[in-house]
């Protein structure tokens, strides 16, 4: 059967967004020191209201977005979440709730189901109450387990997400056993990515090579063992690679993030990039933002690339990696992601990895406190930076 | 995983969502944080997996709508793949 509606070959094709990540709020009862939210969370107070979000959902769905993630901060903080879920479901989105589980109980999980929620992803910080509660900065482990049981009991597909780093990487086997015991359908073993708070805490979070090798072997073992029952995604840590990740599947290609204040971003970390004015859904509709705005076109395609990306035979494969990482590590978002060993600045990654290899386990180094993600630290660090 | 016979009655697994996407101009399967775009023929087959008809009836219906070919082997093969992916169950 022929496919109708394909674009003429000579017009540049901007494919519609498939993923809308709705960051409903930066408020969160947890304080994870690897949070990917910006350090400046305390400075953003002007949250979109219910009507704004309804409009964003309608506009994004009309463009063809199918996956919707309610995220944050902690999306459960929003009292209108049930309303937003119902509207999203009515529009035909597949709705994902990405949550810590705090702010939920049996009744609310059931109300979400009634509103049409498709899936719940619950995050855990570790496999033991002690470490989980330390990393989360709050006493949450038992409640999370109870919520995971409820999610399953009420018939949702369940994803459990564990962010891995040096403090919990060695628990990998117990982490997977916890996922098995809670009957997760999918497990995301997400190696910490160094954005936002995680970048600030990088040296305390970077794992050692030995830890990674062990974690990868155990993850493979469980992938094999749980085949057909539980799908395990193991995200390979890019700091230890020699080629960059195909970040967000390309700038303005698949993902649209809307931050709590309405700022539209090609990825949730992009707001830090200097010299780009990210449009707000308060001022523009989603179609203009996606198709026309200078921000979403800034790194679309390949023309923005500099050397060594420009002449690289692999440029279409990884698209030069991550713009935010390029900016954070090299000071220029148009540079090659220095994870790539073709980058003249690759040593910026390997030096840090090596330094941590040498220091990890040493008492003084490990004693350095983590900076937890909360509004007080945000205010303090933002003021110190200005 | 048993082979799919004409007597099996397939239906979409409740934890997956099957729907038509106007912008993509195709049927899709949606699941947590993911989507599979389906070919036109895959869409035509899954559209009929309504938990009411058995595989034999689905094949007969498809052969009436798209005459001139023996669709049975391809349909059974696709349903086996769909079953392996977990998209459909049978009773």
Coordinates of C-alpha atoms in Angstrom, one line a residue:
Chain A
X1 CA 0.0 0.0 0.0
X2 CA 1.5 3.4 -0.9
X3 CA 2.0 5.9 1.8
X4 CA 0.3 9.2 1.2
X5 CA 1.4 12.5 2.4
X6 CA 5.1 12.3 2.0
X7 CA 6.8 15.7 1.6
X8 CA 8.3 16.7 -1.7
X9 CA 12.0 15.9 -1.9
X10 CA 13.3 19.4 -2.2
X11 CA 11.8 20.9 0.9
X12 CA 13.7 20.6 4.2
X13 CA 11.6 18.2 6.3
X14 CA 11.2 18.9 9.9
X15 CA 9.6 15.8 11.5
X16 CA 7.0 16.4 14.2
X17 CA 7.9 15.9 17.8
X18 CA 7.0 12.4 19.1
X19 CA 7.8 13.0 22.8
X20 CA 6.5 15.7 25.0
X21 CA 8.1 15.9 28.4
X22 CA 5.9 18.0 30.6
X23 CA 8.0 19.1 33.6
X24 CA 5.0 20.2 35.7
X25 CA 6.9 21.6 38.7
X26 CA 10.4 21.9 40.1
X27 CA 9.0 21.2 43.6
X28 CA 10.1 17.8 44.9
X29 CA 10.1 16.1 48.3
X30 CA 13.3 14.3 47.3
X31 CA 16.8 15.9 47.2
X32 CA 18.8 13.5 44.9
X33 CA 22.2 15.0 44.3
X34 CA 22.2 13.7 40.7
X35 CA 19.0 15.5 39.7
X36 CA 19.1 16.8 36.1
X37 CA 17.1 19.8 36.9
X38 CA 19.0 23.1 36.7
X39 CA 20.8 24.3 39.8
X40 CA 18.7 27.5 39.6
X41 CA 15.4 25.8 40.4
X42 CA 14.7 28.2 43.3
X43 CA 14.6 31.1 40.8
X44 CA 11.7 29.7 38.7
X45 CA 8.5 30.3 40.5
X46 CA 6.0 31.2 37.8
X47 CA 4.5 27.7 37.1
X48 CA 2.1 27.2 34.1
X49 CA -1.5 26.8 35.2
X50 CA -3.9 24.1 34.3
X51 CA -5.3 25.9 31.3
X52 CA -1.8 26.6 29.9
X53 CA -0.9 22.9 30.2
X54 CA -4.2 21.9 28.5
X55 CA -3.3 24.1 25.6
X56 CA 0.2 22.7 25.3
X57 CA -1.1 19.2 25.3
X58 CA -3.6 20.0 22.6
X59 CA -1.1 21.7 20.4
X60 CA 1.6 19.0 20.8
X61 CA -0.8 16.2 20.1
X62 CA -2.1 18.0 17.1
X63 CA 1.4 18.0 15.7
X64 CA 1.6 14.2 16.2
X65 CA 3.3 13.8 19.6
X66 CA 2.3 10.4 20.9
X67 CA 4.3 9.9 24.1
X68 CA 3.7 12.2 27.0
X69 CA 5.8 12.1 30.2
X70 CA 4.6 13.9 33.3
X71 CA 7.8 14.7 35.1
X72 CA 9.3 17.4 37.3
X73 CA 10.5 17.8 40.1
X74 CA 7.8 15.6 41.4
X75 CA 4.7 15.8 39.2
X76 CA 2.5 14.4 42.1
X77 CA 2.9 17.8 43.7
X78 CA 0.5 19.2 41.1
X79 CA -3.1 19.0 42.3
X80 CA -4.4 19.1 38.8
X81 CA -2.5 16.0 37.7
X82 CA -5.7 13.9 37.4
X83 CA -7.2 16.6 35.1
X84 CA -4.1 16.8 32.9
X85 CA -4.0 13.0 32.6
X86 CA -7.7 12.9 31.6
X87 CA -7.1 15.5 28.9
X88 CA -4.0 13.8 27.6
X89 CA -5.8 10.4 27.4
X90 CA -8.8 12.1 25.6
X91 CA -6.3 13.5 23.1
X92 CA -4.8 10.0 22.4
X93 CA -1.4 10.4 24.1
X94 CA 0.3 7.4 25.7
X95 CA 0.7 8.9 29.2
X96 CA 3.7 8.1 31.4
X97 CA 3.9 9.3 35.0
X98 CA 7.6 9.6 36.0
X99 CA 7.6 9.8 39.8
X100 CA 9.3 9.1 43.1
X101 CA 6.1 7.7 44.5
X102 CA 5.9 10.4 47.2
X103 CA 2.6 12.1 47.1
X104 CA 0.8 9.0 45.9
X105 CA -1.4 6.4 47.7
X106 CA -3.6 3.6 46.7
X107 CA -6.6 5.9 46.1
X108 CA -4.7 8.3 43.9
X109 CA -3.2 5.5 41.8
X110 CA -6.7 4.3 41.2
X111 CA -7.9 7.8 40.3
X112 CA -5.1 8.1 37.8
X113 CA -6.2 4.8 36.3
X114 CA -9.7 6.1 36.0
X115 CA -8.4 9.3 34.3
X116 CA -6.6 7.1 31.7
X117 CA -3.0 7.0 32.8
X118 CA -1.1 4.3 30.9
X119 CA 2.1 3.7 32.8
X120 CA 3.9 4.6 36.0
X121 CA 7.6 4.8 36.4
X122 CA 8.8 4.7 40.0
X123 CA 12.3 5.7 40.9
X124 CA 14.4 4.1 43.5
X125 CA 17.7 5.4 44.8
X126 CA 19.2 2.1 46.0
X127 CA 18.3 -1.4 47.1
X128 CA 18.5 -0.7 50.8
X129 CA 16.4 1.6 52.9
X130 CA 19.5 3.2 54.4
X131 CA 21.2 4.2 51.2
X132 CA 17.9 4.9 49.4
X133 CA 16.9 7.4 52.1
X134 CA 20.3 9.0 52.3
X135 CA 20.5 9.6 48.6
X136 CA 16.9 10.8 48.4
X137 CA 17.4 13.0 51.4
X138 CA 14.1 11.7 52.8
X139 CA 12.6 8.6 54.4
X140 CA 11.0 7.1 51.4
X141 CA 12.1 3.5 50.7
X142 CA 9.2 1.6 52.4
X143 CA 6.6 3.9 50.8
X144 CA 8.2 3.5 47.4
X145 CA 8.0 -0.3 47.7
X146 CA 4.4 -0.1 48.7
X147 CA 3.6 2.1 45.8
X148 CA 5.4 -0.2 43.4
X149 CA 3.2 -3.1 44.7
X150 CA 0.1 -0.9 44.2
X151 CA 1.1 0.1 40.7
X152 CA 1.3 -3.6 39.7
X153 CA -1.8 -4.6 41.6
X154 CA -3.8 -2.0 39.7
X155 CA -2.7 -3.4 36.4
X156 CA -0.3 -0.8 35.1
X157 CA 2.9 -1.7 33.2
X158 CA 5.6 -0.7 35.6
X159 CA 9.1 0.7 35.0
X160 CA 11.5 0.9 37.9
X161 CA 14.3 3.4 37.4
X162 CA 17.6 3.2 39.3
X163 CA 20.1 5.9 38.7
X164 CA 23.5 4.4 39.2
X165 CA 26.7 6.1 40.5
X166 CA 29.7 5.3 42.7
X167 CA 27.7 5.1 45.9
X168 CA 25.2 2.5 44.8
X169 CA 26.8 0.8 41.8
X170 CA 28.0 -2.2 43.9
X171 CA 24.4 -2.9 44.9
X172 CA 23.5 -3.8 41.3
X173 CA 22.6 -7.4 42.1
X174 CA 20.4 -6.5 45.0
X175 CA 18.9 -3.7 42.9
X176 CA 17.9 -6.2 40.2
X177 CA 16.6 -8.6 42.9
X178 CA 14.4 -5.8 44.2
X179 CA 13.1 -5.2 40.7
X180 CA 12.4 -9.0 40.4
X181 CA 10.6 -9.1 43.8
X182 CA 8.5 -6.1 42.9
X183 CA 7.6 -7.6 39.5
X184 CA 8.8 -4.7 37.3
X185 CA 8.0 -5.1 33.6
X186 CA 10.9 -2.9 32.7
X187 CA 14.0 -1.8 34.6
X188 CA 16.1 1.2 33.7
X189 CA 19.6 1.1 35.0
X190 CA 20.5 4.7 34.2
X191 CA 24.1 5.6 34.7
X192 CA 24.2 9.2 36.1
X193 CA 24.5 11.8 33.3
X194 CA 26.4 14.8 34.4
X195 CA 24.0 17.7 34.0
X196 CA 22.5 20.1 36.6
X197 CA 23.1 18.9 40.1
X198 CA 24.9 15.7 38.9
X199 CA 27.5 17.9 37.2
X200 CA 28.1 19.8 40.5
X201 CA 28.5 16.5 42.3
X202 CA 30.4 14.8 39.5
X203 CA 33.5 13.6 41.4
X204 CA 31.5 12.0 44.1
X205 CA 29.2 10.2 41.6
X206 CA 31.6 9.0 38.9
X207 CA 31.9 5.2 39.2
X208 CA 35.2 3.3 38.9
X209 CA 35.9 1.1 35.9
X210 CA 35.9 -1.9 38.1
X211 CA 32.4 -1.0 39.3
X212 CA 31.1 -0.5 35.8
X213 CA 32.5 -3.8 34.5
X214 CA 30.8 -5.6 37.4
X215 CA 27.5 -3.8 36.9
X216 CA 27.5 -4.5 33.2
X217 CA 28.2 -8.2 33.7
X218 CA 25.4 -8.5 36.3
X219 CA 23.0 -6.6 34.2
X220 CA 23.7 -8.9 31.3
X221 CA 23.2 -11.9 33.5
X222 CA 19.8 -10.7 34.5
X223 CA 18.8 -9.7 31.0
X224 CA 19.4 -13.3 30.0
X225 CA 17.7 -14.8 33.1
X226 CA 14.6 -12.6 32.9
X227 CA 14.1 -12.7 29.2
X228 CA 10.4 -12.5 28.3
X229 CA 9.4 -11.5 31.8
X230 CA 11.4 -8.3 32.6
X231 CA 13.1 -6.0 30.1
X232 CA 16.3 -4.5 31.5
X233 CA 17.8 -1.4 29.9
X234 CA 21.3 -0.8 30.8
X235 CA 22.4 2.7 29.7
X236 CA 26.1 2.7 28.9
X237 CA 27.9 5.6 30.7
X238 CA 29.2 8.0 28.0
X239 CA 32.1 9.3 30.0
X240 CA 33.7 5.9 29.6
X241 CA 33.1 5.7 25.8
X242 CA 35.1 7.0 22.9
X243 CA 32.1 8.0 20.8
X244 CA 29.4 10.3 22.0
X245 CA 25.8 9.4 22.5
X246 CA 23.2 10.4 19.8
X247 CA 21.8 12.9 22.3
X248 CA 18.0 13.2 22.3
X249 CA 18.1 11.5 18.9
X250 CA 19.0 15.0 17.5
X251 CA 18.2 18.5 18.5
X252 CA 14.6 19.4 17.7
X253 CA 14.1 15.9 16.2
X254 CA 12.0 13.9 18.6
X255 CA 11.9 15.4 22.0
X256 CA 10.1 18.5 23.3
X257 CA 10.5 19.5 26.9
X258 CA 8.3 22.1 28.5
X259 CA 9.8 23.4 31.8
X260 CA 7.5 24.4 34.7
X261 CA 7.6 28.0 33.7
X262 CA 6.6 27.3 30.1
X263 CA 10.0 27.5 28.6
X264 CA 10.2 25.1 25.6
X265 CA 13.5 23.2 25.3
X266 CA 14.9 20.6 22.9
X267 CA 16.1 18.7 26.0
X268 CA 15.7 19.3 29.7
X269 CA 19.3 20.4 30.2
X270 CA 19.4 22.9 27.3
X271 CA 18.3 25.9 29.2
X272 CA 21.9 26.6 30.4
X273 CA 23.2 27.2 26.9
X274 CA 24.2 30.8 26.4
X275 CA 23.1 33.0 23.5
X276 CA 19.9 31.0 22.8
X277 CA 16.5 32.5 23.6
X278 CA 14.3 29.6 24.3
X279 CA 10.7 30.4 23.5
X280 CA 7.8 30.1 26.0
X281 CA 4.5 28.3 25.5
X282 CA 3.0 31.4 27.1
X283 CA 3.9 33.5 24.0
X284 CA 3.9 31.0 21.1
X285 CA 2.1 27.9 20.0
X286 CA 4.0 24.6 20.0
X287 CA 4.0 24.4 16.1
X288 CA 5.8 27.7 15.8
X289 CA 8.2 26.8 18.6
X290 CA 9.1 23.4 17.0
X291 CA 9.2 24.5 13.4
X292 CA 10.1 28.1 13.3
X293 CA 11.8 29.3 16.4
X294 CA 15.5 30.0 16.1
X295 CA 16.2 28.0 19.3
X296 CA 14.8 24.8 17.9
X297 CA 16.6 25.3 14.6
X298 CA 19.9 26.2 16.2
X299 CA 21.5 22.7 16.1
X300 CA 19.1 20.9 13.8
X301 CA 20.6 18.9 11.0
X302 CA 24.4 19.0 10.4
X303 CA 25.2 22.5 9.1
X304 CA 26.1 23.9 12.4
X305 CA 29.0 21.6 12.9
X306 CA 32.6 22.6 13.3
X307 CA 35.6 20.4 12.8
X308 CA 36.3 17.6 13.6
X309 CA 32.5 16.8 13.3
X310 CA 32.0 18.5 9.9
X311 CA 34.2 16.1 8.0
X312 CA 33.6 13.1 10.2
X313 CA 32.2 10.0 8.4
X314 CA 30.2 9.2 11.6
X315 CA 28.5 12.6 11.9
X316 CA 25.1 11.3 10.9
X317 CA 25.4 8.5 13.4
X318 CA 26.0 10.4 16.6
X319 CA 25.2 14.0 15.4
X320 CA 28.2 15.3 17.2
X321 CA 26.9 14.1 20.6
X322 CA 25.4 16.3 23.3
X323 CA 25.3 20.1 22.9
X324 CA 25.0 20.7 26.6
X325 CA 28.0 18.5 27.4
X326 CA 30.0 20.2 24.7
X327 CA 29.2 23.6 26.3
X328 CA 29.7 22.5 29.9
X329 CA 33.1 20.9 29.3
X330 CA 34.5 23.0 26.4
X331 CA 32.6 26.3 26.7
X332 CA 31.2 26.1 23.2
X333 CA 28.0 24.2 22.5
X334 CA 28.9 23.9 18.8
X335 CA 32.1 21.9 19.6
X336 CA 32.2 18.2 19.3
X337 CA 31.1 16.4 22.5
X338 CA 34.4 15.8 24.1
X339 CA 33.4 12.2 25.0
X340 CA 34.5 11.6 21.4
X341 CA 38.2 10.7 21.1
X342 CA 38.4 12.6 17.9
X343 CA 37.7 15.8 19.9
X344 CA 41.0 17.7 20.6
X345 CA 39.5 18.2 24.1
X346 CA 38.7 14.5 24.8
X347 CA 41.2 14.7 27.7
X348 CA 38.8 16.9 29.6
X349 CA 36.7 13.7 30.0
X350 CA 39.4 11.2 30.4
X351 CA 41.4 13.3 32.9
X352 CA 38.5 13.5 35.2
X353 CA 37.7 9.8 34.9
X354 CA 41.3 9.0 35.6
X355 CA 41.6 11.4 38.6
X356 CA 38.5 9.8 40.2
X357 CA 39.9 6.3 39.5
X358 CA 42.9 7.2 41.6
X359 CA 41.0 8.9 44.4
X360 CA 38.0 6.7 44.7
X361 CA 37.9 4.8 48.0
X362 CA 40.3 7.1 49.7
X363 CA 38.8 8.2 53.0
X364 CA 39.4 12.0 52.6
X365 CA 38.0 12.0 49.0
X366 CA 34.9 10.0 49.9
X367 CA 34.2 12.1 52.9
X368 CA 33.5 15.2 50.8
X369 CA 29.8 15.9 51.3
X370 CA 27.3 15.6 48.4
X371 CA 25.4 18.7 47.6
X372 CA 21.7 17.8 47.8
X373 CA 19.1 19.2 45.4
X374 CA 16.9 21.5 47.4
X375 CA 15.7 25.0 47.3
X376 CA 18.1 26.2 50.0
X377 CA 21.1 24.9 48.2
X378 CA 19.8 26.3 44.9
X379 CA 19.5 29.8 46.4
X380 CA 22.9 29.6 48.0
X381 CA 24.8 28.3 45.0
X382 CA 23.0 30.6 42.5
X383 CA 23.8 33.6 44.6
X384 CA 27.4 32.5 45.0
X385 CA 27.7 32.2 41.2
X386 CA 26.3 35.6 40.5
Chain B
X1 CA 5.6 -19.9 22.7
X2 CA 3.2 -22.1 20.8
X3 CA 2.6 -21.6 17.1
X4 CA -0.4 -19.7 16.2
X5 CA -3.2 -21.8 14.7
X6 CA -6.4 -20.8 12.9
X7 CA -8.4 -21.6 16.0
X8 CA -6.6 -19.1 18.3
X9 CA -8.5 -15.8 19.1
X10 CA -5.9 -13.0 19.3
X11 CA -6.4 -9.7 21.1
X12 CA -4.2 -6.8 21.9
X13 CA -2.4 -7.2 25.2
X14 CA -4.0 -4.7 27.7
X15 CA -0.6 -3.2 28.6
X16 CA 0.0 -2.1 25.0
X17 CA -2.0 0.4 23.1
X18 CA -2.8 0.0 19.4
X19 CA -4.1 3.1 17.6
X20 CA -4.2 5.0 14.3
X21 CA -1.9 8.0 14.1
X22 CA -3.0 10.6 11.6
X23 CA 0.3 12.5 11.4
X24 CA 2.3 9.4 10.9
X25 CA -0.3 8.0 8.6
X26 CA 0.0 4.5 10.1
X27 CA -1.1 2.4 13.0
X28 CA 1.3 2.3 15.9
X29 CA 1.9 0.2 19.1
X30 CA 2.5 2.3 22.2
X31 CA 4.1 1.1 25.4
X32 CA 6.0 2.7 28.2
X33 CA 8.2 5.4 26.7
X34 CA 8.2 3.8 23.3
X35 CA 6.3 3.4 20.0
X36 CA 6.5 1.0 17.0
X37 CA 5.3 2.2 13.7
X38 CA 3.5 -0.5 11.8
X39 CA 3.4 -1.2 8.1
X40 CA 0.1 -1.0 6.4
X41 CA -0.3 -4.8 6.3
X42 CA 0.6 -5.2 10.0
X43 CA -1.9 -2.5 10.9
X44 CA -4.6 -4.3 8.8
X45 CA -3.9 -7.5 10.7
X46 CA -3.8 -6.1 14.2
X47 CA -6.9 -4.0 13.6
X48 CA -8.8 -7.3 13.3
X49 CA -7.3 -8.7 16.6
X50 CA -10.4 -7.8 18.5
X51 CA -10.7 -10.8 20.8
X52 CA -13.8 -11.9 18.9
X53 CA -12.5 -13.5 15.7
X54 CA -10.2 -16.4 15.4
X55 CA -7.1 -16.4 13.2
X56 CA -8.9 -18.3 10.4
X57 CA -11.7 -15.7 10.3
X58 CA -9.1 -12.9 10.2
X59 CA -7.4 -14.4 7.2
X60 CA -10.6 -14.9 5.4
X61 CA -11.6 -11.3 6.0
X62 CA -8.2 -10.0 4.8
X63 CA -8.3 -12.2 1.7
X64 CA -11.7 -10.7 0.9
X65 CA -10.4 -7.2 1.2
X66 CA -7.1 -7.8 -0.6
X67 CA -8.0 -10.5 -3.1
X68 CA -5.6 -12.5 -5.3
X69 CA -3.1 -13.7 -2.8
X70 CA -2.7 -16.5 -0.3
X71 CA -2.2 -14.4 2.8
X72 CA -2.4 -17.2 5.4
X73 CA 1.3 -17.9 5.9
X74 CA 2.3 -14.2 6.1
X75 CA -0.5 -13.5 8.6
X76 CA 0.4 -16.4 10.8
X77 CA 4.1 -15.5 10.7
X78 CA 3.3 -11.9 11.7
X79 CA 1.0 -12.9 14.5
X80 CA 3.7 -15.2 15.9
X81 CA 6.1 -12.2 15.8
X82 CA 3.5 -10.0 17.4
X83 CA 3.0 -12.6 20.1
X84 CA 6.7 -12.9 20.7
X85 CA 6.8 -9.1 21.2
X86 CA 4.0 -9.4 23.7
X87 CA 1.7 -7.1 21.6
X88 CA -1.0 -9.8 21.4
X89 CA -2.3 -12.6 23.5
X90 CA -4.6 -15.4 22.4
X91 CA -7.3 -17.5 23.9

